[in-house]
């Protein structure tokens, strides 16, 4: 199976049939359901659907060469459109009630781009949407009633969180899912962030090692340097910097499971005496100053209001002339407008995730007294990185499903594909920011 096949359709179909029973026969249904549904959606958004839709009566509509959203039962239609929401799409997908045939990333990008183009930005546009949407909504209701797809809300999938998590609990929920699962999708380097690729980079592990080396060079590490890695994950940057640059390194993480994994890796090396991993909040680090600090995509766990205090802590922990390398996930203006569409992540994958802009981060660093000397846009590297992660997921699909549960595996696959799709759509950008303490 390849990454283009997304979640294996056979396993999804099996779960769909178990959950919803045998699909109704085409003879029990009005003809050509899919064209009716597509026409209603196109009427609402005033533009052609960018994907193909296929329903249980055997009918299909939409571009012939586009990814296909397969809705194999009335139950799946009920989940998706009564009421319609991004969260209900995720519920249907993770429960195995729907599937996408074709490239899932392309399908999601097409939807994100479609919604971006269709989003009303003026009072007149909002009025026009309402005028189109009301009769189309009634038509959708009629279609649902005809096919017994309207009723009380369906039960939420078992994998959906029933309570909200914040702070340390949220971080641990995400990163302590399973070290074995992360090893399956990330590969031997165990690096969970955008890699750095060149035209000759052969694979994900090489790209991640290249990224680690770029970080070390930007930090101007040398033998004897003291490095602090905030949000050190499974210890990969600590190991690289100690082995290849001779540093003494400290990593902090909120996850005991990550720390145990990293400590085990470190203990097997000849330079274990120069690396320490601590389970603590970055604000509790009190043994500065450090020659260099790295913070790799940790800003996604920091609320905007916390950025100034975070930057002041970095400034305090750096020695004069010391360097900071912060790799960012930044939300664009367009992404901010659509942020609510990604709130389903809080229910399935990343509780308490934050959206901050590049300006937010730069402003916080500047106010803290850190001078930004370089900003390197690595957004283009997101595509090969997460394509490779999804390919690893494809390769280990059965094992991953057994490790974390089939519903959770589908939700994670959807998350990774959506993450890449939003980057395609320009909702997020990725940067390496280098700053120095005067």
Coordinates of C-alpha atoms in Angstrom, one line a residue, residues 9-343:
X9 CA -9.9 1.2 2.2
X10 CA -10.5 -2.4 3.0
X11 CA -10.1 -2.1 6.7
X12 CA -12.3 1.0 6.7
X13 CA -15.0 -0.8 4.7
X14 CA -15.0 -3.7 7.1
X15 CA -15.5 -1.4 10.0
X16 CA -18.2 0.5 8.1
X17 CA -20.2 -2.6 7.5
X18 CA -19.9 -3.8 11.1
X19 CA -21.0 -0.4 12.4
X20 CA -23.8 0.4 10.0
X21 CA -25.0 -3.0 8.8
X22 CA -25.4 -4.0 5.2
X23 CA -25.9 -1.1 2.8
X24 CA -29.4 -0.7 1.3
X25 CA -29.8 -2.0 -2.3
X26 CA -29.9 0.6 -5.1
X27 CA -33.4 -0.4 -5.9
X28 CA -34.7 0.9 -2.5
X29 CA -33.3 4.3 -3.2
X30 CA -34.1 7.3 -5.4
X31 CA -31.9 7.3 -8.5
X32 CA -28.7 9.3 -8.7
X33 CA -28.3 10.3 -5.1
X34 CA -24.7 11.6 -5.5
X35 CA -25.5 14.2 -8.2
X36 CA -28.3 15.5 -6.0
X37 CA -26.0 15.9 -3.0
X38 CA -23.2 17.4 -5.1
X39 CA -25.7 19.9 -6.6
X40 CA -26.9 21.0 -3.2
X41 CA -23.3 21.5 -1.9
X42 CA -22.3 23.4 -5.1
X43 CA -25.4 25.6 -4.7
X44 CA -24.4 26.6 -1.1
X45 CA -20.8 27.4 -2.0
X46 CA -21.5 28.8 -5.5
X47 CA -18.7 26.8 -7.1
X48 CA -18.0 23.3 -8.4
X49 CA -17.0 20.6 -5.9
X50 CA -13.2 19.9 -6.1
X51 CA -13.6 16.3 -5.1
X52 CA -15.8 13.4 -6.2
X53 CA -18.6 11.9 -4.0
X54 CA -19.9 8.4 -4.2
X55 CA -23.0 7.1 -2.3
X56 CA -24.4 3.8 -1.3
X57 CA -26.8 3.7 -4.3
X58 CA -23.8 3.3 -6.6
X59 CA -24.0 6.8 -8.0
X60 CA -21.1 9.3 -8.2
X61 CA -20.6 12.9 -9.0
X62 CA -17.7 15.3 -9.3
X63 CA -14.4 15.4 -11.2
X64 CA -13.6 12.0 -12.5
X65 CA -9.8 12.3 -11.7
X66 CA -10.3 13.7 -8.2
X67 CA -10.1 11.9 -4.8
X68 CA -13.5 10.4 -3.9
X69 CA -15.4 10.8 -0.7
X70 CA -17.2 7.5 -0.2
X71 CA -20.4 7.6 1.9
X72 CA -21.5 3.9 1.9
X73 CA -24.5 4.1 4.2
X74 CA -27.3 6.5 5.3
X75 CA -25.8 6.4 8.7
X76 CA -22.6 8.0 7.3
X77 CA -24.6 10.7 5.6
X78 CA -26.3 11.4 8.9
X79 CA -23.0 11.8 10.7
X80 CA -21.5 14.1 8.1
X81 CA -24.3 16.5 7.4
X82 CA -26.8 16.5 10.3
X83 CA -25.3 18.8 11.4
X84 CA -22.4 19.5 9.0
X85 CA -19.1 20.3 10.7
X86 CA -15.4 19.5 10.5
X87 CA -15.7 17.6 13.8
X88 CA -18.5 15.3 12.4
X89 CA -16.3 14.6 9.4
X90 CA -13.5 13.5 11.7
X91 CA -16.0 11.4 13.7
X92 CA -17.2 9.7 10.6
X93 CA -13.7 9.1 9.3
X94 CA -12.2 7.8 12.6
X95 CA -15.2 5.5 13.2
X96 CA -14.7 4.0 9.7
X97 CA -18.1 5.2 8.5
X98 CA -16.6 7.0 5.5
X99 CA -13.4 6.7 3.5
X100 CA -11.5 8.7 0.9
X101 CA -10.3 6.8 -2.1
X102 CA -7.3 8.4 -3.7
X103 CA -4.8 10.9 -2.2
X104 CA -6.1 12.0 1.2
X105 CA -3.8 14.9 1.4
X106 CA -4.9 16.2 -2.0
X107 CA -8.6 15.7 -0.9
X108 CA -8.1 17.7 2.2
X109 CA -6.1 20.5 0.4
X110 CA -8.9 20.7 -2.1
X111 CA -11.4 21.2 0.7
X112 CA -9.3 23.8 2.5
X113 CA -8.7 25.7 -0.7
X114 CA -12.4 25.4 -1.6
X115 CA -13.5 26.8 1.9
X116 CA -10.9 29.5 1.7
X117 CA -12.3 30.7 -1.7
X118 CA -15.9 30.3 -0.6
X119 CA -15.6 32.0 2.8
X120 CA -17.6 35.3 2.8
X121 CA -15.6 38.4 3.6
X122 CA -18.1 41.1 3.3
X123 CA -21.7 41.7 4.5
X124 CA -23.0 41.3 0.9
X125 CA -21.2 38.0 0.5
X126 CA -22.6 36.8 3.8
X127 CA -26.0 37.7 2.7
X128 CA -25.6 35.9 -0.6
X129 CA -24.4 32.8 1.2
X130 CA -27.5 32.9 3.5
X131 CA -29.8 33.3 0.5
X132 CA -28.2 30.3 -1.3
X133 CA -27.8 28.2 1.9
X134 CA -31.3 28.3 3.2
X135 CA -33.0 26.5 0.2
X136 CA -30.0 24.2 -0.3
X137 CA -30.2 23.3 3.4
X138 CA -33.8 22.4 3.0
X139 CA -32.9 20.3 0.0
X140 CA -30.3 18.5 2.0
X141 CA -32.8 17.9 4.8
X142 CA -35.3 16.5 2.2
X143 CA -32.6 14.1 0.9
X144 CA -31.8 13.0 4.4
X145 CA -35.4 12.4 5.3
X146 CA -36.0 10.4 2.2
X147 CA -33.1 8.1 3.1
X148 CA -33.6 7.8 6.9
X149 CA -30.4 9.8 7.5
X150 CA -31.9 12.3 9.9
X151 CA -32.2 11.7 13.6
X152 CA -30.7 12.2 17.0
X153 CA -27.0 12.8 17.1
X154 CA -25.0 9.6 16.7
X155 CA -22.8 8.4 19.6
X156 CA -19.3 9.8 19.6
X157 CA -16.5 7.4 18.6
X158 CA -14.7 5.8 21.6
X159 CA -11.4 7.5 20.7
X160 CA -12.9 11.0 21.1
X161 CA -11.9 12.7 24.4
X162 CA -14.7 13.3 26.8
X163 CA -13.0 16.1 28.8
X164 CA -10.6 18.9 28.0
X165 CA -7.0 18.8 29.0
X166 CA -4.6 21.8 29.6
X167 CA -0.9 22.3 30.1
X168 CA 1.1 19.4 31.2
X169 CA -1.7 16.9 31.0
X170 CA -2.4 17.9 27.4
X171 CA 1.3 17.5 26.4
X172 CA 1.5 14.1 28.0
X173 CA -1.7 12.9 26.3
X174 CA -0.1 13.7 22.9
X175 CA 3.4 12.6 23.5
X176 CA 2.8 9.6 25.7
X177 CA 0.5 7.9 23.2
X178 CA 3.1 5.2 22.6
X179 CA 6.9 5.3 22.0
X180 CA 6.5 2.3 19.7
X181 CA 3.9 4.1 17.6
X182 CA 6.1 7.2 17.2
X183 CA 9.0 4.9 16.2
X184 CA 6.8 3.4 13.5
X185 CA 5.9 6.7 11.9
X186 CA 9.0 8.8 12.6
X187 CA 11.7 6.3 11.8
X188 CA 15.0 5.7 13.6
X189 CA 15.8 9.4 14.2
X190 CA 12.7 9.9 16.3
X191 CA 12.4 13.5 15.3
X192 CA 8.9 14.9 15.3
X193 CA 9.2 18.2 13.3
X194 CA 9.7 19.5 9.8
X195 CA 13.0 18.2 8.4
X196 CA 15.4 20.0 6.0
X197 CA 15.6 18.5 2.5
X198 CA 17.9 19.1 -0.5
X199 CA 17.4 17.8 -4.0
X200 CA 19.7 14.9 -3.2
X201 CA 18.3 13.9 0.2
X202 CA 17.3 10.2 -0.1
X203 CA 14.9 9.7 2.8
X204 CA 13.3 11.1 6.0
X205 CA 16.1 10.0 8.4
X206 CA 18.7 11.7 6.2
X207 CA 16.6 14.9 6.1
X208 CA 16.1 14.9 9.9
X209 CA 19.8 14.4 10.5
X210 CA 20.5 17.3 8.1
X211 CA 18.0 19.4 10.1
X212 CA 19.8 18.6 13.3
X213 CA 23.1 19.5 11.9
X214 CA 21.8 22.8 10.5
X215 CA 20.5 23.7 13.9
X216 CA 23.9 22.9 15.5
X217 CA 25.7 25.1 12.9
X218 CA 23.3 28.0 13.3
X219 CA 23.8 27.8 17.1
X220 CA 27.6 27.9 16.5
X221 CA 28.1 24.9 18.8
X222 CA 31.7 23.8 19.6
X223 CA 33.3 21.4 22.1
X224 CA 32.5 22.6 25.6
X225 CA 29.4 24.6 24.7
X226 CA 26.4 24.2 27.0
X227 CA 23.2 23.5 25.1
X228 CA 19.7 23.6 26.5
X229 CA 17.0 21.9 24.3
X230 CA 13.5 23.0 25.4
X231 CA 11.0 20.3 24.5
X232 CA 13.7 17.7 23.8
X233 CA 11.4 14.9 22.7
X234 CA 13.2 11.6 22.5
X235 CA 16.6 13.2 22.7
X236 CA 17.7 13.2 19.1
X237 CA 19.2 16.8 19.0
X238 CA 21.0 16.2 22.3
X239 CA 22.6 13.1 20.9
X240 CA 23.6 14.7 17.7
X241 CA 25.1 17.8 19.3
X242 CA 27.0 15.8 21.9
X243 CA 28.4 13.3 19.3
X244 CA 29.3 15.7 16.5
X245 CA 29.9 19.0 18.3
X246 CA 31.3 17.9 21.7
X247 CA 28.7 19.9 23.7
X248 CA 27.4 19.3 27.2
X249 CA 23.6 19.2 26.8
X250 CA 20.5 19.4 28.9
X251 CA 17.1 18.6 27.6
X252 CA 13.8 19.3 29.3
X253 CA 10.4 17.6 28.5
X254 CA 7.1 17.4 30.3
X255 CA 6.8 13.7 29.4
X256 CA 8.3 11.1 31.7
X257 CA 7.8 8.5 28.9
X258 CA 9.8 10.6 26.4
X259 CA 12.5 11.2 29.1
X260 CA 12.8 7.5 29.8
X261 CA 13.2 6.7 26.1
X262 CA 15.8 9.4 25.6
X263 CA 17.7 8.4 28.7
X264 CA 17.9 4.8 27.5
X265 CA 19.2 6.0 24.1
X266 CA 21.8 8.2 25.8
X267 CA 23.0 5.6 28.2
X268 CA 24.0 3.4 25.2
X269 CA 26.5 6.0 24.0
X270 CA 30.1 6.9 24.8
X271 CA 29.1 10.4 25.7
X272 CA 26.3 9.8 28.2
X273 CA 28.1 11.7 30.9
X274 CA 27.6 14.9 28.9
X275 CA 23.9 14.7 28.4
X276 CA 21.1 15.1 31.0
X277 CA 17.3 14.8 30.4
X278 CA 15.0 16.4 33.0
X279 CA 11.2 16.1 33.4
X280 CA 10.3 19.7 34.2
X281 CA 8.8 22.8 32.8
X282 CA 11.2 25.1 31.0
X283 CA 10.4 27.9 33.5
X284 CA 12.0 25.8 36.3
X285 CA 15.4 25.5 34.6
X286 CA 17.7 27.5 37.0
X287 CA 21.2 26.5 36.1
X288 CA 21.9 29.0 33.3
X289 CA 23.5 30.7 31.6
X290 CA 23.8 28.5 28.5
X291 CA 25.8 29.1 25.4
X292 CA 22.9 28.1 23.2
X293 CA 19.2 27.2 23.4
X294 CA 17.1 25.3 20.9
X295 CA 13.3 25.2 20.9
X296 CA 11.9 23.1 18.0
X297 CA 8.2 23.7 17.2
X298 CA 7.4 24.1 20.8
X299 CA 5.5 27.3 20.2
X300 CA 2.5 25.2 19.1
X301 CA 2.0 24.4 22.8
X302 CA 2.3 28.0 24.0
X303 CA -0.7 30.3 24.1
X304 CA -0.1 33.7 22.6
X305 CA -0.3 35.3 26.0
X306 CA 2.5 33.1 27.3
X307 CA 5.0 34.1 24.5
X308 CA 6.4 37.2 26.2
X309 CA 7.1 35.3 29.5
X310 CA 8.6 32.4 27.5
X311 CA 10.9 34.8 25.6
X312 CA 12.0 36.5 28.8
X313 CA 13.0 33.1 30.2
X314 CA 15.0 32.3 27.2
X315 CA 16.8 35.7 27.5
X316 CA 17.5 35.0 31.2
X317 CA 18.9 31.5 30.5
X318 CA 21.3 32.6 27.7
X319 CA 24.7 34.1 28.3
X320 CA 25.7 37.3 26.7
X321 CA 26.5 36.5 23.1
X322 CA 24.6 33.2 23.3
X323 CA 22.3 32.0 20.5
X324 CA 18.7 30.8 20.2
X325 CA 17.4 28.6 17.5
X326 CA 13.6 28.5 17.5
X327 CA 11.8 26.4 14.8
X328 CA 8.3 27.7 14.5
X329 CA 4.9 26.6 13.3
X330 CA 3.3 29.9 12.5
X331 CA -0.4 30.5 11.6
X332 CA -0.9 32.8 8.6
X333 CA -3.7 35.4 8.5
X334 CA -5.7 33.0 6.4
X335 CA -5.1 30.2 8.9
X336 CA -6.3 32.4 11.7
X337 CA -9.6 32.9 9.8
X338 CA -10.0 29.1 9.6
X339 CA -8.6 28.1 13.0
X340 CA -11.9 27.0 14.3
X341 CA -12.1 24.3 11.6
X342 CA -9.1 22.6 13.2
X343 CA -10.5 22.5 16.7

